[in-house]
Amino acid sequence: MRLPRRANDAMLERIAAYWQSQLVFVAAKLGIADVLVEGPLTADEIATRVGAHAPYLNRVLRALASLGIFAADPHGRFHLNRLAQTLRSDHPESLRDFALMLVDDYNWSAWGALEHAVRTGSSAFEHVHGAPAFPWMQEHPEKEKMFSASMASISVMENAAVARAYAFGKMQKIVDVGGAHGHLLATILRSYVRLRGVLFDQPQVIQEAARSGFITSPDVSARCETASGDFFDSVPVGADAYVMKYIVHDWDDAKCIRILDNCRRAMASDGRVLVVDHVVAPGNRFDWGKLVDINMMVMLGSKERTKDEFRQLFSLAGLRLKRVIRTASALSIVEAVAG
Ligand SMILES: C[S@@+](CC[C@H](N)C(=O)[O-])C[C@H]1O[C@@H](n2cnc3c(N)ncnc32)[C@H](O)[C@@H]1O
């Protein structure tokens, strides 16, 4: 029989949750899941392959296995299990890049300044690193590359869910505003074979996009153009829809109004804006969006929004919230038309 959990036990688990993040990070960094693809190995064998101290690694793996990540057998060999599979680099829904990015020292130290953010109402990232996150990343291209790769990796499931949730087939042309390497755009174009798309992002990101291969794949490349620029100045004109995934949550209301206003001016007369973000659930229930909201507070001093907050934001940019479409992922599509 399962004993009722004491409040103290539940609280201790939450207090020490960052131990778990570091354990997963180290497993991802060492590439442990990749060396287990061929079959189970002992900690000594893994340590030799990944370049680690065997007795320490054994303890790390034992702790991870106790959290359901890897599984030890009676012969002391560690196996890949369901959760550990997601740390493989070649897994179709790999979270390895995401783990490497989220627990990287620059994010870790920014989260360490959450208290500063809460006391002052300003970005913890800027407090720690001396510059807002996006300009800082431009100065650290290896981090920017890692960030884009990790966004693409978590996007695999999300993007398929977004493509399925909305009838893009009724349109001729869409723009993915701040579309990074084009994973979402390529997923949508693959699902709607007559649709054309424009991938729009900053010049240095668009340059990398061709190399990452999503928009150059033969089934979409002929229907996909790229354009670079600054969405605070303008976005490509004349499309039926302006898709923005993980964009509006990056900015304060004033900046969002500028981006949304630029989309409204650029879109076809019956065009629409499709904001793909978390829509924060009311009440006390667990909602991944409520945690991502704190990440936005720490990293950018920005936020996730409720439906009412979206409605108000759109109206200030001359748009009208038409509906919120849930997807099979944690994200929703918030559709707006000229108001
Ligand atoms: C959080 S990422 C979202 C990427 C992508 N939409 C996705 O869902 O994976 C934000 C994107 O906005 C782009 N971005 C930031 N500032 C921009 C600007 N001023 N003009 C155009 N794109 C910008 C970044 O380069 C980055 O690709």
Coordinates of C-alpha atoms in Angstrom, one line a residue, residues 42-323:
T42 CA 28.4 -1.0 -17.1
A43 CA 29.4 2.3 -15.6
D44 CA 33.1 1.4 -16.2
E45 CA 32.4 0.8 -19.9
I46 CA 30.4 4.0 -20.3
A47 CA 33.1 6.0 -18.5
T48 CA 35.8 4.8 -20.8
R49 CA 33.7 5.8 -23.9
V50 CA 32.6 9.2 -22.7
G51 CA 35.7 10.2 -20.7
A52 CA 34.4 10.2 -17.2
H53 CA 35.4 9.0 -13.7
A54 CA 33.8 5.5 -13.4
P55 CA 32.9 5.4 -9.7
Y56 CA 31.3 8.9 -9.8
L57 CA 29.6 8.2 -13.1
N58 CA 28.1 5.0 -11.5
R59 CA 26.6 7.1 -8.7
V60 CA 25.2 9.7 -11.2
L61 CA 23.6 6.9 -13.2
R62 CA 22.2 5.3 -10.0
A63 CA 20.6 8.6 -9.1
L64 CA 19.2 9.1 -12.6
A65 CA 17.8 5.5 -12.6
S66 CA 16.0 6.3 -9.4
L67 CA 14.3 9.2 -11.2
G68 CA 13.3 6.9 -14.1
I69 CA 16.1 7.9 -16.5
F70 CA 18.2 4.9 -17.5
A71 CA 17.6 1.5 -15.8
A72 CA 20.2 -0.7 -14.1
D73 CA 20.0 -4.5 -14.3
P74 CA 21.2 -7.0 -11.7
H75 CA 24.6 -7.3 -13.6
G76 CA 25.3 -3.6 -13.0
R77 CA 24.7 -2.6 -16.7
F78 CA 22.7 0.5 -17.5
H79 CA 20.0 0.3 -20.2
L80 CA 18.2 3.0 -22.2
N81 CA 14.6 3.2 -21.1
R82 CA 11.7 5.4 -22.3
L83 CA 12.9 8.6 -20.7
A84 CA 16.6 8.0 -21.5
Q85 CA 15.8 7.5 -25.2
T86 CA 14.8 11.2 -25.4
L87 CA 18.5 12.1 -24.6
R88 CA 19.7 10.3 -27.7
S89 CA 21.0 12.8 -30.3
D90 CA 19.4 10.8 -33.2
H91 CA 16.0 10.3 -31.5
P92 CA 13.2 11.9 -33.7
E93 CA 11.9 13.7 -30.6
S94 CA 15.3 14.3 -29.0
L95 CA 15.5 16.6 -26.0
R96 CA 19.3 16.5 -25.8
D97 CA 19.9 19.9 -27.4
F98 CA 17.1 21.4 -25.2
A99 CA 18.7 20.0 -22.0
L100 CA 22.1 21.3 -23.1
M101 CA 20.7 24.8 -23.7
L102 CA 18.3 25.1 -20.8
V103 CA 20.8 24.0 -18.1
D104 CA 23.8 25.7 -19.8
D105 CA 25.7 28.1 -17.5
Y106 CA 24.3 31.3 -19.0
N107 CA 20.7 30.2 -18.3
W108 CA 21.6 28.6 -14.9
S109 CA 23.2 31.9 -13.7
A110 CA 20.2 33.9 -15.0
W111 CA 17.8 31.7 -13.0
G112 CA 20.0 32.2 -10.0
A113 CA 19.0 35.9 -10.1
L114 CA 15.2 35.2 -10.1
E115 CA 15.0 37.0 -6.7
H116 CA 16.5 40.1 -8.3
A117 CA 13.8 39.9 -11.1
V118 CA 11.0 39.6 -8.6
R119 CA 12.3 42.4 -6.3
T120 CA 12.9 44.9 -9.2
G121 CA 10.5 43.8 -12.0
S122 CA 13.5 43.7 -14.4
S123 CA 15.2 40.9 -16.4
A124 CA 17.5 38.6 -14.4
F125 CA 19.4 37.8 -17.5
E126 CA 20.4 41.4 -18.1
H127 CA 21.3 41.8 -14.5
V128 CA 23.7 38.9 -14.7
H129 CA 25.1 39.2 -18.2
G130 CA 24.9 42.9 -18.7
A131 CA 22.9 42.8 -21.9
P132 CA 19.4 41.7 -23.0
A133 CA 19.3 38.0 -24.1
F134 CA 19.0 38.4 -27.9
P135 CA 21.8 41.0 -28.3
W136 CA 23.9 39.0 -25.9
M137 CA 23.4 35.9 -28.1
Q138 CA 24.5 37.8 -31.2
E139 CA 27.7 38.4 -29.3
H140 CA 27.9 34.7 -28.5
P141 CA 27.2 32.9 -31.8
E142 CA 27.8 29.4 -30.4
K143 CA 25.1 30.0 -27.8
E144 CA 22.7 31.4 -30.5
K145 CA 23.3 28.3 -32.6
M146 CA 22.7 26.1 -29.7
F147 CA 19.5 28.0 -28.9
S148 CA 18.2 27.7 -32.4
A149 CA 19.0 24.0 -32.5
S150 CA 17.2 23.4 -29.2
M151 CA 14.1 25.4 -30.3
A152 CA 14.0 23.2 -33.4
S153 CA 14.4 20.0 -31.3
I154 CA 11.5 20.8 -28.9
S155 CA 9.5 22.0 -31.8
V156 CA 9.2 18.6 -33.6
M157 CA 6.1 17.6 -31.7
E158 CA 4.7 21.1 -31.2
N159 CA 5.0 22.0 -34.9
A160 CA 3.2 18.9 -36.1
A161 CA 0.5 19.7 -33.6
V162 CA 0.2 23.3 -34.9
A163 CA 0.1 22.2 -38.6
R164 CA -2.7 19.7 -37.7
A165 CA -4.7 22.2 -35.6
Y166 CA -5.3 24.9 -38.2
A167 CA -6.8 24.7 -41.8
F168 CA -3.8 26.3 -43.6
G169 CA -5.0 24.7 -46.8
K170 CA -7.5 27.5 -47.4
M171 CA -4.6 30.0 -47.8
Q172 CA -2.1 30.7 -50.5
K173 CA 0.8 32.2 -48.7
I174 CA 1.9 32.5 -45.1
V175 CA 4.9 34.3 -43.4
D176 CA 6.6 32.7 -40.4
V177 CA 7.7 35.8 -38.5
G178 CA 10.8 35.1 -36.4
G179 CA 10.7 31.6 -37.9
A180 CA 14.3 30.8 -36.9
H181 CA 15.6 27.9 -39.0
G182 CA 12.2 27.2 -40.5
H183 CA 11.1 24.0 -38.9
L184 CA 7.5 25.1 -38.3
L185 CA 7.2 26.6 -41.8
A186 CA 8.6 23.4 -43.4
T187 CA 6.2 21.2 -41.3
I188 CA 3.2 23.3 -42.4
L189 CA 4.2 23.4 -46.1
R190 CA 4.7 19.6 -46.0
S191 CA 1.2 19.2 -44.7
Y192 CA -0.4 21.6 -47.2
V193 CA 1.1 20.9 -50.6
R194 CA -0.2 24.0 -52.5
L195 CA 0.7 26.5 -49.8
R196 CA 3.7 28.8 -50.2
G197 CA 5.7 30.3 -47.4
V198 CA 8.2 33.0 -46.4
L199 CA 10.7 32.4 -43.6
F200 CA 11.4 35.8 -42.0
D201 CA 14.0 36.3 -39.3
Q202 CA 17.2 38.3 -38.5
P203 CA 19.9 38.2 -41.2
Q204 CA 22.4 36.0 -39.2
V205 CA 19.6 33.5 -38.4
I206 CA 18.4 33.3 -42.0
Q207 CA 21.9 32.6 -43.1
E208 CA 22.0 29.6 -40.7
A209 CA 18.6 28.4 -41.8
A210 CA 19.7 27.2 -45.2
R211 CA 22.4 25.1 -43.5
S212 CA 20.0 23.4 -41.1
G213 CA 18.1 21.9 -44.1
F214 CA 14.4 22.2 -43.1
I215 CA 13.4 24.7 -45.8
T216 CA 15.9 23.3 -48.4
S217 CA 14.4 19.8 -48.3
P218 CA 13.1 18.9 -51.8
D219 CA 9.4 18.6 -50.9
V220 CA 9.2 22.3 -49.7
S221 CA 12.1 24.2 -51.1
A222 CA 10.3 25.3 -54.3
R223 CA 7.5 26.8 -52.2
C224 CA 9.6 28.6 -49.7
E225 CA 11.4 31.9 -49.8
T226 CA 13.4 33.6 -47.2
A227 CA 13.5 37.3 -46.1
S228 CA 15.5 38.9 -43.4
G229 CA 15.0 42.1 -41.5
D230 CA 13.8 43.5 -38.2
F231 CA 10.1 42.8 -37.3
F232 CA 10.0 46.1 -35.4
D233 CA 10.5 47.9 -38.7
S234 CA 8.4 45.8 -41.1
V235 CA 7.5 42.3 -42.2
P236 CA 7.1 40.9 -45.8
V237 CA 3.8 42.1 -47.3
G238 CA 0.8 40.5 -48.9
A239 CA 0.4 37.1 -47.1
D240 CA -2.8 35.5 -45.9
A241 CA -1.4 34.7 -42.5
Y242 CA 1.4 35.9 -40.3
V243 CA 2.4 33.0 -38.0
M244 CA 4.4 33.9 -34.9
K245 CA 5.4 31.1 -32.7
Y246 CA 7.3 31.9 -29.4
I247 CA 7.5 35.5 -30.5
V248 CA 4.9 37.5 -28.7
H249 CA 5.9 35.9 -25.4
D250 CA 9.4 37.4 -25.9
W251 CA 8.4 41.0 -25.7
D252 CA 6.6 43.6 -23.5
D253 CA 3.2 44.9 -24.6
A254 CA 4.6 48.0 -26.3
K255 CA 7.0 46.0 -28.5
C256 CA 4.4 43.4 -29.2
I257 CA 2.0 46.1 -30.4
R258 CA 4.7 47.3 -32.9
I259 CA 5.2 43.7 -34.3
L260 CA 1.4 43.1 -34.5
D261 CA 0.8 46.4 -36.1
N262 CA 3.4 45.7 -38.7
C263 CA 1.7 42.4 -39.4
R264 CA -1.7 44.0 -39.7
R265 CA -0.4 46.6 -42.2
A266 CA 1.4 43.9 -44.2
M267 CA -1.3 41.3 -44.4
A268 CA -3.8 40.8 -47.3
S269 CA -7.2 42.5 -46.8
D270 CA -8.7 39.3 -45.3
G271 CA -5.5 38.2 -43.7
R272 CA -4.9 37.1 -40.2
V273 CA -2.4 36.9 -37.5
L274 CA -1.8 33.5 -35.8
V275 CA 0.1 33.8 -32.5
V276 CA 1.3 30.4 -31.4
D277 CA 2.1 30.6 -27.7
H278 CA 1.0 29.3 -24.3
V279 CA -2.3 30.7 -23.2
V280 CA -2.1 30.8 -19.4
A281 CA -4.8 28.7 -17.8
P282 CA -7.0 30.3 -15.1
G283 CA -6.9 29.0 -11.5
N284 CA -4.5 26.8 -9.6
R285 CA -4.1 23.9 -12.0
F286 CA -0.7 22.9 -13.2
D287 CA 0.0 24.5 -16.5
W288 CA 3.5 24.2 -18.2
G289 CA 2.8 27.8 -19.5
K290 CA 2.9 29.1 -15.9
L291 CA 6.5 27.8 -15.6
V292 CA 7.5 29.0 -19.1
D293 CA 6.1 32.4 -18.0
I294 CA 8.7 32.5 -15.2
N295 CA 11.4 31.6 -17.7
M296 CA 10.3 34.5 -19.8
M297 CA 10.5 36.8 -16.7
V298 CA 14.0 35.6 -16.0
M299 CA 15.4 35.6 -19.5
L300 CA 13.7 38.6 -21.1
G301 CA 11.5 40.3 -18.5
S302 CA 8.6 39.3 -20.7
K303 CA 5.6 37.0 -20.2
E304 CA 3.1 34.4 -21.3
R305 CA -0.5 35.8 -21.5
T306 CA -4.0 34.9 -20.6
K307 CA -6.8 35.0 -23.2
D308 CA -8.0 38.4 -21.9
E309 CA -4.4 39.8 -22.1
F310 CA -4.2 38.6 -25.7
R311 CA -7.6 40.2 -26.5
Q312 CA -6.4 43.5 -25.1
L313 CA -3.0 43.4 -26.8
F314 CA -4.6 42.7 -30.2
S315 CA -7.1 45.6 -29.8
L316 CA -4.2 48.0 -29.2
A317 CA -2.7 46.9 -32.5
G318 CA -6.0 47.3 -34.5
L319 CA -6.7 43.6 -34.4
R320 CA -9.6 41.6 -33.0
L321 CA -9.1 38.2 -31.2
K322 CA -11.3 35.8 -33.2
R323 CA -10.7 32.5 -31.4

